[in-house]
mmCIF file of C-alpha atoms and ligand atoms in Angstrom:
data_model
loop_
_atom_site.group_PDB
_atom_site.id
_atom_site.type_symbol
_atom_site.label_atom_id
_atom_site.label_comp_id
_atom_site.label_asym_id
_atom_site.label_seq_id
_atom_site.Cartn_x
_atom_site.Cartn_y
_atom_site.Cartn_z
ATOM 1 C CA UNK F 1 -33.093 -21.585 12.341
ATOM 2 C CA UNK F 2 -29.437 -21.569 11.031
ATOM 3 C CA UNK F 3 -26.077 -21.331 13.728
ATOM 4 C CA UNK F 4 -25.892 -17.710 12.548
ATOM 5 C CA UNK F 5 -29.449 -16.558 13.495
ATOM 6 C CA UNK F 6 -29.664 -18.530 16.880
ATOM 7 C CA UNK F 7 -26.133 -17.156 17.593
ATOM 8 C CA UNK F 8 -27.872 -13.425 17.222
ATOM 9 C CA UNK F 9 -30.637 -14.311 19.347
ATOM 10 C CA UNK F 10 -29.014 -16.035 22.311
ATOM 11 C CA UNK F 11 -25.817 -14.020 22.783
ATOM 12 C CA UNK F 12 -26.591 -11.248 25.282
ATOM 13 C CA UNK F 13 -26.139 -7.549 24.750
ATOM 14 C CA UNK F 14 -22.976 -5.961 25.310
ATOM 15 C CA UNK F 15 -24.290 -2.688 27.202
ATOM 16 C CA UNK F 16 -21.027 -0.875 27.706
ATOM 17 C CA UNK F 17 -20.188 -0.894 24.082
ATOM 18 C CA UNK F 18 -23.725 -0.324 23.016
ATOM 19 C CA UNK F 19 -24.089 2.842 25.643
ATOM 20 C CA UNK F 20 -20.911 4.002 24.584
ATOM 21 C CA UNK F 21 -21.702 3.970 20.830
ATOM 22 C CA UNK F 22 -24.982 5.491 21.444
ATOM 23 C CA UNK F 23 -23.538 8.505 23.616
ATOM 24 C CA UNK F 24 -21.185 9.262 20.570
ATOM 25 C CA UNK F 25 -23.153 9.132 17.677
ATOM 26 C CA UNK F 26 -25.998 10.900 19.495
ATOM 27 C CA UNK F 27 -24.029 13.663 20.326
ATOM 28 C CA UNK F 28 -22.324 13.928 17.090
ATOM 29 C CA UNK F 29 -26.344 13.945 15.628
ATOM 30 C CA UNK F 30 -27.387 16.680 18.388
ATOM 31 C CA UNK F 31 -25.217 18.468 20.377
ATOM 32 C CA UNK F 32 -22.355 19.021 17.822
ATOM 33 C CA UNK F 33 -24.796 20.790 15.258
ATOM 34 C CA UNK F 34 -26.309 22.949 17.802
ATOM 35 C CA UNK F 35 -22.999 24.096 19.182
ATOM 36 C CA UNK F 36 -22.047 24.589 15.016
ATOM 37 C CA UNK F 37 -25.010 26.980 14.864
ATOM 38 C CA UNK F 38 -24.773 29.137 17.884
ATOM 39 C CA UNK F 39 -20.990 29.024 18.379
ATOM 40 C CA UNK F 40 -18.042 29.333 16.511
ATOM 41 C CA UNK F 41 -15.009 26.909 16.264
ATOM 42 C CA UNK F 42 -11.496 28.170 16.342
ATOM 43 C CA UNK F 43 -8.809 27.590 13.730
ATOM 44 C CA UNK F 44 -6.565 26.062 16.544
ATOM 45 C CA UNK F 45 -10.059 23.689 17.199
ATOM 46 C CA UNK F 46 -9.752 22.214 14.166
ATOM 47 C CA UNK F 47 -6.183 21.790 13.617
ATOM 48 C CA UNK F 48 -6.246 20.295 16.889
ATOM 49 C CA UNK F 49 -8.724 18.048 15.925
ATOM 50 C CA UNK F 50 -6.948 16.696 12.740
ATOM 51 C CA UNK F 51 -3.678 16.510 14.669
ATOM 52 C CA UNK F 52 -5.665 14.062 16.963
ATOM 53 C CA UNK F 53 -7.487 12.364 13.783
ATOM 54 C CA UNK F 54 -3.947 11.246 12.514
ATOM 55 C CA UNK F 55 -2.128 10.430 15.912
ATOM 56 C CA UNK F 56 -5.438 8.094 16.950
ATOM 57 C CA UNK F 57 -5.619 6.442 13.558
ATOM 58 C CA UNK F 58 -1.915 5.991 12.918
ATOM 59 C CA UNK F 59 -1.632 4.431 16.627
ATOM 60 C CA UNK F 60 -4.092 1.793 15.506
ATOM 61 C CA UNK F 61 -2.073 1.314 12.215
ATOM 62 C CA UNK F 62 1.045 1.324 13.081
ATOM 63 C CA UNK F 63 0.718 0.643 16.560
ATOM 64 C CA UNK F 64 -2.076 -1.953 17.528
ATOM 65 C CA UNK F 65 -1.691 -3.341 13.995
ATOM 66 C CA UNK F 66 1.573 -3.355 12.162
ATOM 67 C CA UNK F 67 3.521 -3.389 15.523
ATOM 68 C CA UNK F 68 1.933 -5.086 18.230
ATOM 69 C CA UNK F 69 -0.427 -7.487 16.447
ATOM 70 C CA UNK F 70 1.794 -8.174 13.588
ATOM 71 C CA UNK F 71 5.789 -7.645 15.057
ATOM 72 C CA UNK F 72 6.228 -5.769 12.001
ATOM 73 C CA UNK F 73 8.944 -4.333 13.509
ATOM 74 C CA UNK F 74 10.187 -3.409 16.516
ATOM 75 C CA UNK F 75 10.187 0.434 18.298
ATOM 76 C CA UNK F 76 12.066 2.289 20.644
ATOM 77 C CA UNK F 77 9.966 3.559 23.555
ATOM 78 C CA UNK F 78 9.789 6.852 22.596
ATOM 79 C CA UNK F 79 7.716 5.379 19.744
ATOM 80 C CA UNK F 80 5.649 3.191 21.457
ATOM 81 C CA UNK F 81 4.763 5.464 24.624
ATOM 82 C CA UNK F 82 2.770 8.108 22.303
ATOM 83 C CA UNK F 83 1.328 4.961 19.897
ATOM 84 C CA UNK F 84 -0.085 2.896 23.255
ATOM 85 C CA UNK F 85 -1.668 6.819 24.887
ATOM 86 C CA UNK F 86 -3.065 7.833 21.272
ATOM 87 C CA UNK F 87 -4.406 4.130 20.976
ATOM 88 C CA UNK F 88 -5.990 4.250 24.294
ATOM 89 C CA UNK F 89 -7.924 7.843 22.689
ATOM 90 C CA UNK F 90 -9.343 6.021 19.875
ATOM 91 C CA UNK F 91 -11.467 4.208 22.096
ATOM 92 C CA UNK F 92 -11.055 0.506 20.881
ATOM 93 C CA UNK F 93 -10.174 -1.295 23.823
ATOM 94 C CA UNK F 94 -6.510 -2.146 25.320
ATOM 95 C CA UNK F 95 -3.661 -3.125 22.608
ATOM 96 C CA UNK F 96 -3.864 -6.620 24.379
ATOM 97 C CA UNK F 97 -7.614 -7.346 23.341
ATOM 98 C CA UNK F 98 -7.719 -5.580 20.374
ATOM 99 C CA UNK F 99 -4.475 -7.456 19.420
ATOM 100 C CA UNK F 100 -5.806 -10.686 20.410
ATOM 101 C CA UNK F 101 -8.852 -10.229 18.427
ATOM 102 C CA UNK F 102 -7.042 -9.417 15.100
ATOM 103 C CA UNK F 103 -4.704 -12.359 15.614
ATOM 104 C CA UNK F 104 -7.727 -14.666 15.660
ATOM 105 C CA UNK F 105 -9.220 -12.787 12.773
ATOM 106 C CA UNK F 106 -6.233 -13.427 11.011
ATOM 107 C CA UNK F 107 -6.117 -17.201 11.941
ATOM 108 C CA UNK F 108 -9.760 -18.145 11.056
ATOM 109 C CA UNK F 109 -10.724 -15.302 8.468
ATOM 110 C CA UNK F 110 -13.861 -16.096 6.960
ATOM 111 C CA UNK F 111 -15.130 -18.575 9.767
ATOM 112 C CA UNK F 112 -18.830 -17.931 10.437
ATOM 113 C CA UNK F 113 -17.730 -19.235 13.964
ATOM 114 C CA UNK F 114 -14.226 -18.470 14.827
ATOM 115 C CA UNK F 115 -13.629 -15.335 12.556
ATOM 116 C CA UNK F 116 -14.548 -12.474 15.608
ATOM 117 C CA UNK F 117 -15.597 -9.779 12.838
ATOM 118 C CA UNK F 118 -16.669 -12.664 9.849
ATOM 119 C CA UNK F 119 -17.700 -10.878 6.825
ATOM 120 C CA UNK F 120 -19.658 -14.041 6.055
ATOM 121 C CA UNK F 121 -22.218 -12.736 8.720
ATOM 122 C CA UNK F 122 -23.029 -9.547 6.582
ATOM 123 C CA UNK F 123 -21.485 -6.305 6.231
ATOM 124 C CA UNK F 124 -23.046 -4.841 9.323
ATOM 125 C CA UNK F 125 -21.865 -7.277 11.535
ATOM 126 C CA UNK F 126 -18.287 -7.406 10.041
ATOM 127 C CA UNK F 127 -18.764 -3.391 10.716
ATOM 128 C CA UNK F 128 -19.507 -3.088 14.192
ATOM 129 C CA UNK F 129 -22.730 -5.171 14.662
ATOM 130 C CA UNK F 130 -19.930 -7.638 16.324
ATOM 131 C CA UNK F 131 -19.197 -5.500 19.464
ATOM 132 C CA UNK F 132 -22.723 -5.249 20.331
ATOM 133 C CA UNK F 133 -23.538 -8.379 21.824
ATOM 134 C CA UNK F 134 -21.202 -10.781 23.435
ATOM 135 C CA UNK F 135 -20.771 -13.459 21.179
ATOM 136 C CA UNK F 136 -19.174 -16.631 21.227
ATOM 137 C CA UNK F 137 -16.908 -15.939 18.271
ATOM 138 C CA UNK F 138 -15.281 -12.731 19.956
ATOM 139 C CA UNK F 139 -14.647 -14.567 23.582
ATOM 140 C CA UNK F 140 -11.827 -13.084 24.594
ATOM 141 C CA UNK F 141 -8.628 -15.497 25.472
ATOM 142 C CA UNK F 142 -5.486 -13.463 26.158
ATOM 143 C CA UNK F 143 -3.135 -16.608 25.279
ATOM 144 C CA UNK F 144 -2.315 -15.194 22.156
ATOM 145 C CA UNK F 145 -0.393 -12.159 23.346
ATOM 146 C CA UNK F 146 1.221 -13.558 25.819
ATOM 147 C CA UNK F 147 4.266 -12.006 24.212
ATOM 148 C CA UNK F 148 2.779 -8.490 24.027
ATOM 149 C CA UNK F 149 2.172 -8.822 27.528
ATOM 150 C CA UNK F 150 5.662 -8.527 28.414
ATOM 151 C CA UNK F 151 5.678 -4.803 27.327
ATOM 152 C CA UNK F 152 5.541 -2.990 30.515
ATOM 153 C CA UNK F 153 3.669 0.015 28.660
ATOM 154 C CA UNK F 154 0.864 -2.505 27.025
ATOM 155 C CA UNK F 155 0.503 -3.781 30.973
ATOM 156 C CA UNK F 156 -0.006 -0.579 31.520
ATOM 157 C CA UNK F 157 -2.230 0.585 29.332
ATOM 158 C CA UNK F 158 -4.109 -2.783 29.582
ATOM 159 C CA UNK F 159 -4.636 -2.201 33.423
ATOM 160 C CA UNK F 160 -5.690 1.407 33.587
ATOM 161 C CA UNK F 161 -7.365 1.601 30.251
ATOM 162 C CA UNK F 162 -10.603 2.669 31.401
ATOM 163 C CA UNK F 163 -8.890 5.925 33.084
ATOM 164 C CA UNK F 164 -6.485 6.646 30.524
ATOM 165 C CA UNK F 165 -9.225 6.459 27.582
ATOM 166 C CA UNK F 166 -11.170 8.914 29.805
ATOM 167 C CA UNK F 167 -8.096 11.081 30.395
ATOM 168 C CA UNK F 168 -6.998 11.039 26.625
ATOM 169 C CA UNK F 169 -10.260 11.716 25.274
ATOM 170 C CA UNK F 170 -12.123 14.301 27.820
ATOM 171 C CA UNK F 171 -9.088 15.592 29.971
ATOM 172 C CA UNK F 172 -6.798 16.462 26.796
ATOM 173 C CA UNK F 173 -9.061 18.233 24.671
ATOM 174 C CA UNK F 174 -10.158 20.087 27.261
ATOM 175 C CA UNK F 175 -6.884 21.365 28.596
ATOM 176 C CA UNK F 176 -4.868 21.764 25.222
ATOM 177 C CA UNK F 177 -8.344 23.472 24.249
ATOM 178 C CA UNK F 178 -8.381 25.891 27.370
ATOM 179 C CA UNK F 179 -4.345 26.725 26.361
ATOM 180 C CA UNK F 180 -5.587 27.730 22.969
ATOM 181 C CA UNK F 181 -8.839 29.722 24.633
ATOM 182 C CA UNK F 182 -11.205 27.229 22.995
ATOM 183 C CA UNK F 183 -11.840 24.013 25.326
ATOM 184 C CA UNK F 184 -15.378 23.312 24.367
ATOM 185 C CA UNK F 185 -14.279 23.577 20.340
ATOM 186 C CA UNK F 186 -11.410 21.106 21.157
ATOM 187 C CA UNK F 187 -13.687 18.784 23.158
ATOM 188 C CA UNK F 188 -16.181 18.232 20.269
ATOM 189 C CA UNK F 189 -14.028 18.304 17.198
ATOM 190 C CA UNK F 190 -11.119 16.876 18.617
ATOM 191 C CA UNK F 191 -12.768 14.640 20.907
ATOM 192 C CA UNK F 192 -16.180 13.481 20.041
ATOM 193 C CA UNK F 193 -16.395 14.123 15.976
ATOM 194 C CA UNK F 194 -12.812 12.749 15.954
ATOM 195 C CA UNK F 195 -13.881 9.239 17.607
ATOM 196 C CA UNK F 196 -17.241 8.766 15.922
ATOM 197 C CA UNK F 197 -14.718 9.168 12.635
ATOM 198 C CA UNK F 198 -12.094 7.234 13.756
ATOM 199 C CA UNK F 199 -14.300 4.623 14.646
ATOM 200 C CA UNK F 200 -15.960 3.864 11.675
ATOM 201 C CA UNK F 201 -12.615 4.340 9.596
ATOM 202 C CA UNK F 202 -11.213 1.617 10.869
ATOM 203 C CA UNK F 203 -14.283 -0.357 10.849
ATOM 204 C CA UNK F 204 -14.338 -0.073 7.437
ATOM 205 C CA UNK F 205 -10.790 -2.339 7.061
ATOM 206 C CA UNK F 206 -13.229 -5.359 8.927
ATOM 207 C CA UNK F 207 -16.312 -4.472 6.530
ATOM 208 C CA UNK F 208 -15.482 -2.796 2.878
ATOM 209 C CA UNK F 209 -11.967 -4.269 2.782
ATOM 210 C CA UNK F 210 -13.356 -7.721 3.349
ATOM 211 C CA UNK F 211 -16.384 -6.456 0.774
ATOM 212 C CA UNK F 212 -15.328 -3.837 -1.891
ATOM 213 C CA UNK F 213 -12.191 -3.870 -4.064
ATOM 214 C CA UNK F 214 -9.640 -6.087 -5.815
ATOM 215 C CA UNK F 215 -7.769 -9.446 -4.978
ATOM 216 C CA UNK F 216 -4.757 -9.394 -7.065
ATOM 217 C CA UNK F 217 -2.846 -11.446 -4.935
ATOM 218 C CA UNK F 218 -4.936 -14.502 -3.152
ATOM 219 C CA UNK F 219 -8.492 -15.495 -3.437
ATOM 220 C CA UNK F 220 -8.384 -17.864 -0.585
ATOM 221 C CA UNK F 221 -9.957 -15.107 1.681
ATOM 222 C CA UNK F 222 -12.678 -11.981 1.673
ATOM 223 C CA UNK F 223 -9.745 -9.272 2.104
ATOM 224 C CA UNK F 224 -9.554 -6.939 -1.188
ATOM 225 C CA UNK F 225 -7.154 -4.069 -1.699
ATOM 226 C CA UNK F 226 -9.115 -0.846 -2.377
ATOM 227 C CA UNK F 227 -7.330 2.346 -3.088
ATOM 228 C CA UNK F 228 -10.295 4.399 -1.757
ATOM 229 C CA UNK F 229 -10.523 3.096 1.801
ATOM 230 C CA UNK F 230 -6.464 3.356 1.928
ATOM 231 C CA UNK F 231 -7.319 7.283 2.101
ATOM 232 C CA UNK F 232 -9.376 6.804 5.403
ATOM 233 C CA UNK F 233 -7.643 4.070 6.801
ATOM 234 C CA UNK F 234 -3.956 5.556 6.555
ATOM 235 C CA UNK F 235 -2.862 3.047 4.222
ATOM 236 C CA UNK F 236 -4.985 -0.177 5.675
ATOM 237 C CA UNK F 237 -6.991 -0.667 2.482
ATOM 238 C CA UNK F 238 -4.471 -2.888 0.728
ATOM 239 C CA UNK F 239 -5.791 -6.133 2.909
ATOM 240 C CA UNK F 240 -5.516 -8.359 0.084
ATOM 241 C CA UNK F 241 -2.193 -8.419 0.451
ATOM 242 C CA UNK F 242 -2.146 -7.868 3.834
ATOM 243 C CA UNK F 243 -3.839 -11.078 4.601
ATOM 244 C CA UNK F 244 -1.506 -13.139 2.292
ATOM 245 C CA UNK F 245 1.697 -11.498 3.594
ATOM 246 C CA UNK F 246 0.567 -10.017 7.103
ATOM 247 C CA UNK F 247 4.183 -9.920 8.595
ATOM 248 C CA UNK F 248 5.526 -7.167 6.271
ATOM 249 C CA UNK F 249 5.242 -3.091 7.674
ATOM 250 C CA UNK F 250 3.870 -2.334 4.630
ATOM 251 C CA UNK F 251 0.278 -2.601 3.421
ATOM 252 C CA UNK F 252 0.726 -0.571 -0.001
ATOM 253 C CA UNK F 253 3.492 -2.178 -1.326
ATOM 254 C CA UNK F 254 3.527 0.395 -4.952
ATOM 255 C CA UNK F 255 5.400 3.696 -4.299
ATOM 256 C CA UNK F 256 1.948 5.038 -6.006
ATOM 257 C CA UNK F 257 -0.126 3.390 -3.402
ATOM 258 C CA UNK F 258 -1.614 5.435 -0.015
ATOM 259 C CA UNK F 259 0.096 4.515 2.961
ATOM 260 C CA UNK F 260 1.177 7.013 4.962
ATOM 261 C CA UNK F 261 1.461 4.371 8.009
ATOM 262 C CA UNK F 262 4.178 2.840 6.011
ATOM 263 C CA UNK F 263 6.130 5.925 5.687
ATOM 264 C CA UNK F 264 5.892 6.930 8.914
ATOM 265 C CA UNK F 265 7.289 3.225 10.139
ATOM 266 C CA UNK F 266 9.980 3.762 7.300
ATOM 267 C CA UNK F 267 10.431 7.477 8.769
ATOM 268 C CA UNK F 268 11.171 6.101 12.426
ATOM 269 C CA UNK F 269 13.724 3.877 11.013
ATOM 270 C CA UNK F 270 15.471 6.246 9.557
ATOM 271 C CA UNK F 271 15.904 7.832 12.710
ATOM 272 C CA UNK F 272 17.264 4.798 14.339
ATOM 273 C CA UNK F 273 13.382 5.157 16.732
ATOM 274 C CA UNK F 274 12.358 1.868 14.347
ATOM 275 C CA UNK F 275 14.127 -1.129 13.537
ATOM 276 C CA UNK F 276 13.954 -5.086 12.011
ATOM 277 C CA UNK F 277 11.297 -3.539 9.475
ATOM 278 C CA UNK F 278 9.954 -6.991 7.846
ATOM 279 C CA UNK F 279 9.719 -6.854 3.826
ATOM 280 C CA UNK F 280 8.328 -9.693 1.871
ATOM 281 C CA UNK F 281 10.605 -10.130 -0.588
ATOM 282 C CA UNK F 282 9.718 -9.126 -4.221
ATOM 283 C CA UNK F 283 9.759 -12.713 -5.883
ATOM 284 C CA UNK F 284 7.463 -13.896 -3.548
ATOM 285 C CA UNK F 285 5.086 -11.062 -4.246
ATOM 286 C CA UNK F 286 5.286 -11.701 -8.158
ATOM 287 C CA UNK F 287 4.880 -15.720 -7.681
ATOM 288 C CA UNK F 288 1.456 -15.090 -5.569
ATOM 289 C CA UNK F 289 0.234 -12.221 -8.620
ATOM 290 C CA UNK F 290 1.312 -15.098 -11.141
ATOM 291 C CA UNK F 291 -0.382 -18.078 -9.397
ATOM 292 C CA UNK F 292 -3.513 -15.820 -8.877
ATOM 293 C CA UNK F 293 -3.542 -15.255 -12.949
ATOM 294 C CA UNK F 294 -2.735 -19.102 -13.764
ATOM 295 C CA UNK F 295 -5.980 -19.518 -11.620
ATOM 296 C CA UNK F 296 -7.969 -17.432 -13.828
ATOM 297 C CA UNK F 297 -6.458 -18.091 -17.146
ATOM 298 C CA UNK F 298 -7.725 -21.667 -16.634
ATOM 299 C CA UNK F 299 -11.035 -20.337 -15.516
ATOM 300 C CA UNK F 300 -11.331 -18.080 -18.276
ATOM 301 C CA UNK F 301 -10.787 -21.587 -20.862
ATOM 302 C CA UNK F 302 -13.084 -23.094 -19.053
ATOM 303 C CA UNK F 303 -15.638 -20.678 -19.711
ATOM 304 C CA UNK F 304 -14.866 -19.567 -22.697
ATOM 305 C CA UNK F 305 -16.809 -21.540 -26.258
ATOM 306 C CA UNK F 306 -14.054 -21.253 -29.051
ATOM 307 C CA UNK F 307 -13.190 -23.303 -31.695
ATOM 308 C CA UNK F 308 -11.700 -26.792 -30.348
ATOM 309 C CA UNK F 309 -8.644 -25.908 -32.379
ATOM 310 C CA UNK F 310 -8.327 -22.478 -31.158
ATOM 311 C CA UNK F 311 -8.901 -23.871 -27.448
ATOM 312 C CA UNK F 312 -6.790 -26.679 -27.748
ATOM 313 C CA UNK F 313 -3.924 -23.726 -28.670
ATOM 314 C CA UNK F 314 -4.720 -21.745 -25.985
ATOM 315 C CA UNK F 315 -4.988 -24.278 -23.370
ATOM 316 C CA UNK F 316 -1.299 -25.739 -24.892
ATOM 317 C CA UNK F 317 0.273 -22.264 -24.449
ATOM 318 C CA UNK F 318 -0.799 -22.329 -20.542
ATOM 319 C CA UNK F 319 0.515 -25.141 -20.000
ATOM 320 C CA UNK F 320 3.856 -23.917 -21.727
ATOM 321 C CA UNK F 321 3.814 -21.051 -19.089
ATOM 322 C CA UNK F 322 2.871 -23.626 -16.087
ATOM 323 C CA UNK F 323 5.689 -25.055 -17.241
ATOM 324 C CA UNK F 324 7.958 -22.289 -17.193
ATOM 325 C CA UNK F 325 6.890 -20.925 -14.097
ATOM 326 C CA UNK F 326 7.959 -24.295 -12.831
ATOM 327 C CA UNK F 327 11.281 -24.430 -14.150
ATOM 328 C CA UNK F 328 11.416 -20.537 -12.476
ATOM 329 C CA UNK F 329 10.482 -21.837 -8.793
ATOM 330 C CA UNK F 330 13.179 -24.506 -9.053
ATOM 331 C CA UNK F 331 15.809 -22.344 -9.894
ATOM 332 C CA UNK F 332 14.673 -20.025 -7.363
ATOM 333 C CA UNK F 333 14.435 -22.757 -4.763
ATOM 334 C CA UNK F 334 18.443 -23.838 -5.529
ATOM 335 C CA UNK F 335 18.881 -20.139 -5.566
ATOM 336 C CA UNK F 336 17.484 -19.976 -1.642
ATOM 337 C CA UNK F 337 20.278 -23.257 -1.089
ATOM 338 C CA UNK F 338 23.064 -20.854 -2.128
ATOM 339 C CA UNK F 339 21.963 -17.813 -0.355
ATOM 340 C CA UNK F 340 21.545 -20.112 2.635
ATOM 341 C CA UNK F 341 25.376 -21.370 2.085
ATOM 342 C CA UNK F 342 26.355 -17.771 1.486
ATOM 343 C CA UNK F 343 25.061 -16.637 4.652
ATOM 344 C CA UNK F 344 26.624 -19.814 6.826
ATOM 345 C CA UNK F 345 29.994 -18.938 4.867
ATOM 346 C CA UNK F 346 29.552 -15.374 6.634
ATOM 347 C CA UNK F 347 30.159 -13.802 2.974
ATOM 348 C CA UNK F 348 26.259 -11.954 3.399
ATOM 349 C CA UNK F 349 27.741 -8.787 3.575
ATOM 350 C CA UNK F 350 29.580 -9.325 0.166
ATOM 351 C CA UNK F 351 26.127 -11.492 -0.960
ATOM 352 C CA UNK F 352 25.009 -8.088 -2.247
ATOM 353 C CA UNK F 353 26.944 -7.800 -5.235
ATOM 354 C CA UNK F 354 27.413 -11.175 -5.913
ATOM 355 C CA UNK F 355 26.231 -13.512 -7.966
ATOM 356 C CA UNK F 356 23.336 -14.920 -6.125
ATOM 357 C CA UNK F 357 21.527 -11.263 -6.043
ATOM 358 C CA UNK F 358 22.248 -11.042 -10.086
ATOM 359 C CA UNK F 359 19.972 -14.246 -10.071
ATOM 360 C CA UNK F 360 17.542 -13.641 -7.931
ATOM 361 C CA UNK F 361 17.126 -10.043 -9.953
ATOM 362 C CA UNK F 362 16.800 -11.812 -13.514
ATOM 363 C CA UNK F 363 14.304 -14.496 -11.710
ATOM 364 C CA UNK F 364 12.295 -11.522 -10.550
ATOM 365 C CA UNK F 365 12.073 -10.279 -14.173
ATOM 366 C CA UNK F 366 10.922 -13.896 -15.480
ATOM 367 C CA UNK F 367 8.108 -13.786 -13.206
ATOM 368 C CA UNK F 368 7.371 -10.130 -14.378
ATOM 369 C CA UNK F 369 7.443 -11.010 -17.847
ATOM 370 C CA UNK F 370 5.649 -14.078 -17.434
ATOM 371 C CA UNK F 371 2.865 -12.013 -15.989
ATOM 372 C CA UNK F 372 2.827 -9.877 -18.830
ATOM 373 C CA UNK F 373 2.454 -13.192 -21.285
ATOM 374 C CA UNK F 374 -0.226 -14.906 -19.254
ATOM 375 C CA UNK F 375 -2.336 -11.499 -19.062
ATOM 376 C CA UNK F 376 -1.823 -11.696 -23.421
ATOM 377 C CA UNK F 377 -3.169 -15.084 -23.467
ATOM 378 C CA UNK F 378 -6.299 -14.131 -20.930
ATOM 379 C CA UNK F 379 -7.337 -11.833 -23.502
ATOM 380 C CA UNK F 380 -7.341 -14.153 -26.358
ATOM 381 C CA UNK F 381 -9.386 -16.469 -24.576
ATOM 382 C CA UNK F 382 -12.521 -13.597 -24.110
HETATM 383 ZN ZN1 LIG E 1 -9.119 -8.709 7.432
HETATM 384 ZN ZN1 LIG E 2 -3.481 -7.325 10.176
#
């Protein structure tokens, strides 16, 4: 019997989670269709459900994930308060517990025993299975979220989580629904249906986003970029990028990539409600993609059965590209020293227009051009 199977058999069932998921899924499959067939939902109830869906979804992505788990930016309490409240409404545990497990996931990604929702234990385990038993891999140790405990809002949420979650999921929809004359409609759509959808959409990030999609930045782990998953996860589908550059407040870094969480955070920053937004320099992004392409090109050449002369020519070309890359990296490193010097001499404000910036832009362009050349080289080797 393997360790994994032994772990399955020995770990006790997590009854609170089983009852919670059983209730929400059971009621969505029975009570909701019965009510829909015998009553009419008001338009207000549908709009309310869409609002609660967005608010809880973004509280997980902009709040639990990017703000608190990764400290990718800082925010005013006027932003943190609703993120904390709607985060409790999303019924995914307190921020401290969520962030603690998520930090462990990043640290030990893909490790069978140490990643709490390791995809190596299968799609179902990564999606929901990990919560249905008290597995040692998800044992709580809040020592990695001491920084978050200092936030009184998060300490309050952790202490009063159950009361907050019940009020936000039952009390709130009933109260708002009563104001619009459709308390049951609000509870069933904005409460029940929204919980089940929001749960699965979030869980897809641990399952589908580690299973299905492209890996343009790194193959060191199983995380994938997937545009479709981004559509239902408020931009979290660019998970390959995220696992390499987890401190970036963006997940979808290109203008065409659907990442409403990034737009929300940026929008807050323009109002002065968020600051210190962390972005990975474009040069490092290009470097990661190029390194990834080199690895692929080497594999292509190993696997192709060209004539030895042609293979030799392609290998020489690739070697030239690797050497050119090394030269660019050398120049970039010396540029970093110049940049540091400029900052030290407190001329950072004039640095924007300086020679250093011009050279950096030139190096970024060199990497882009090189990526095109390596792509062409790979086309020749197939
Ligand atoms: Zn992940
Ligand atoms: Zn993350």
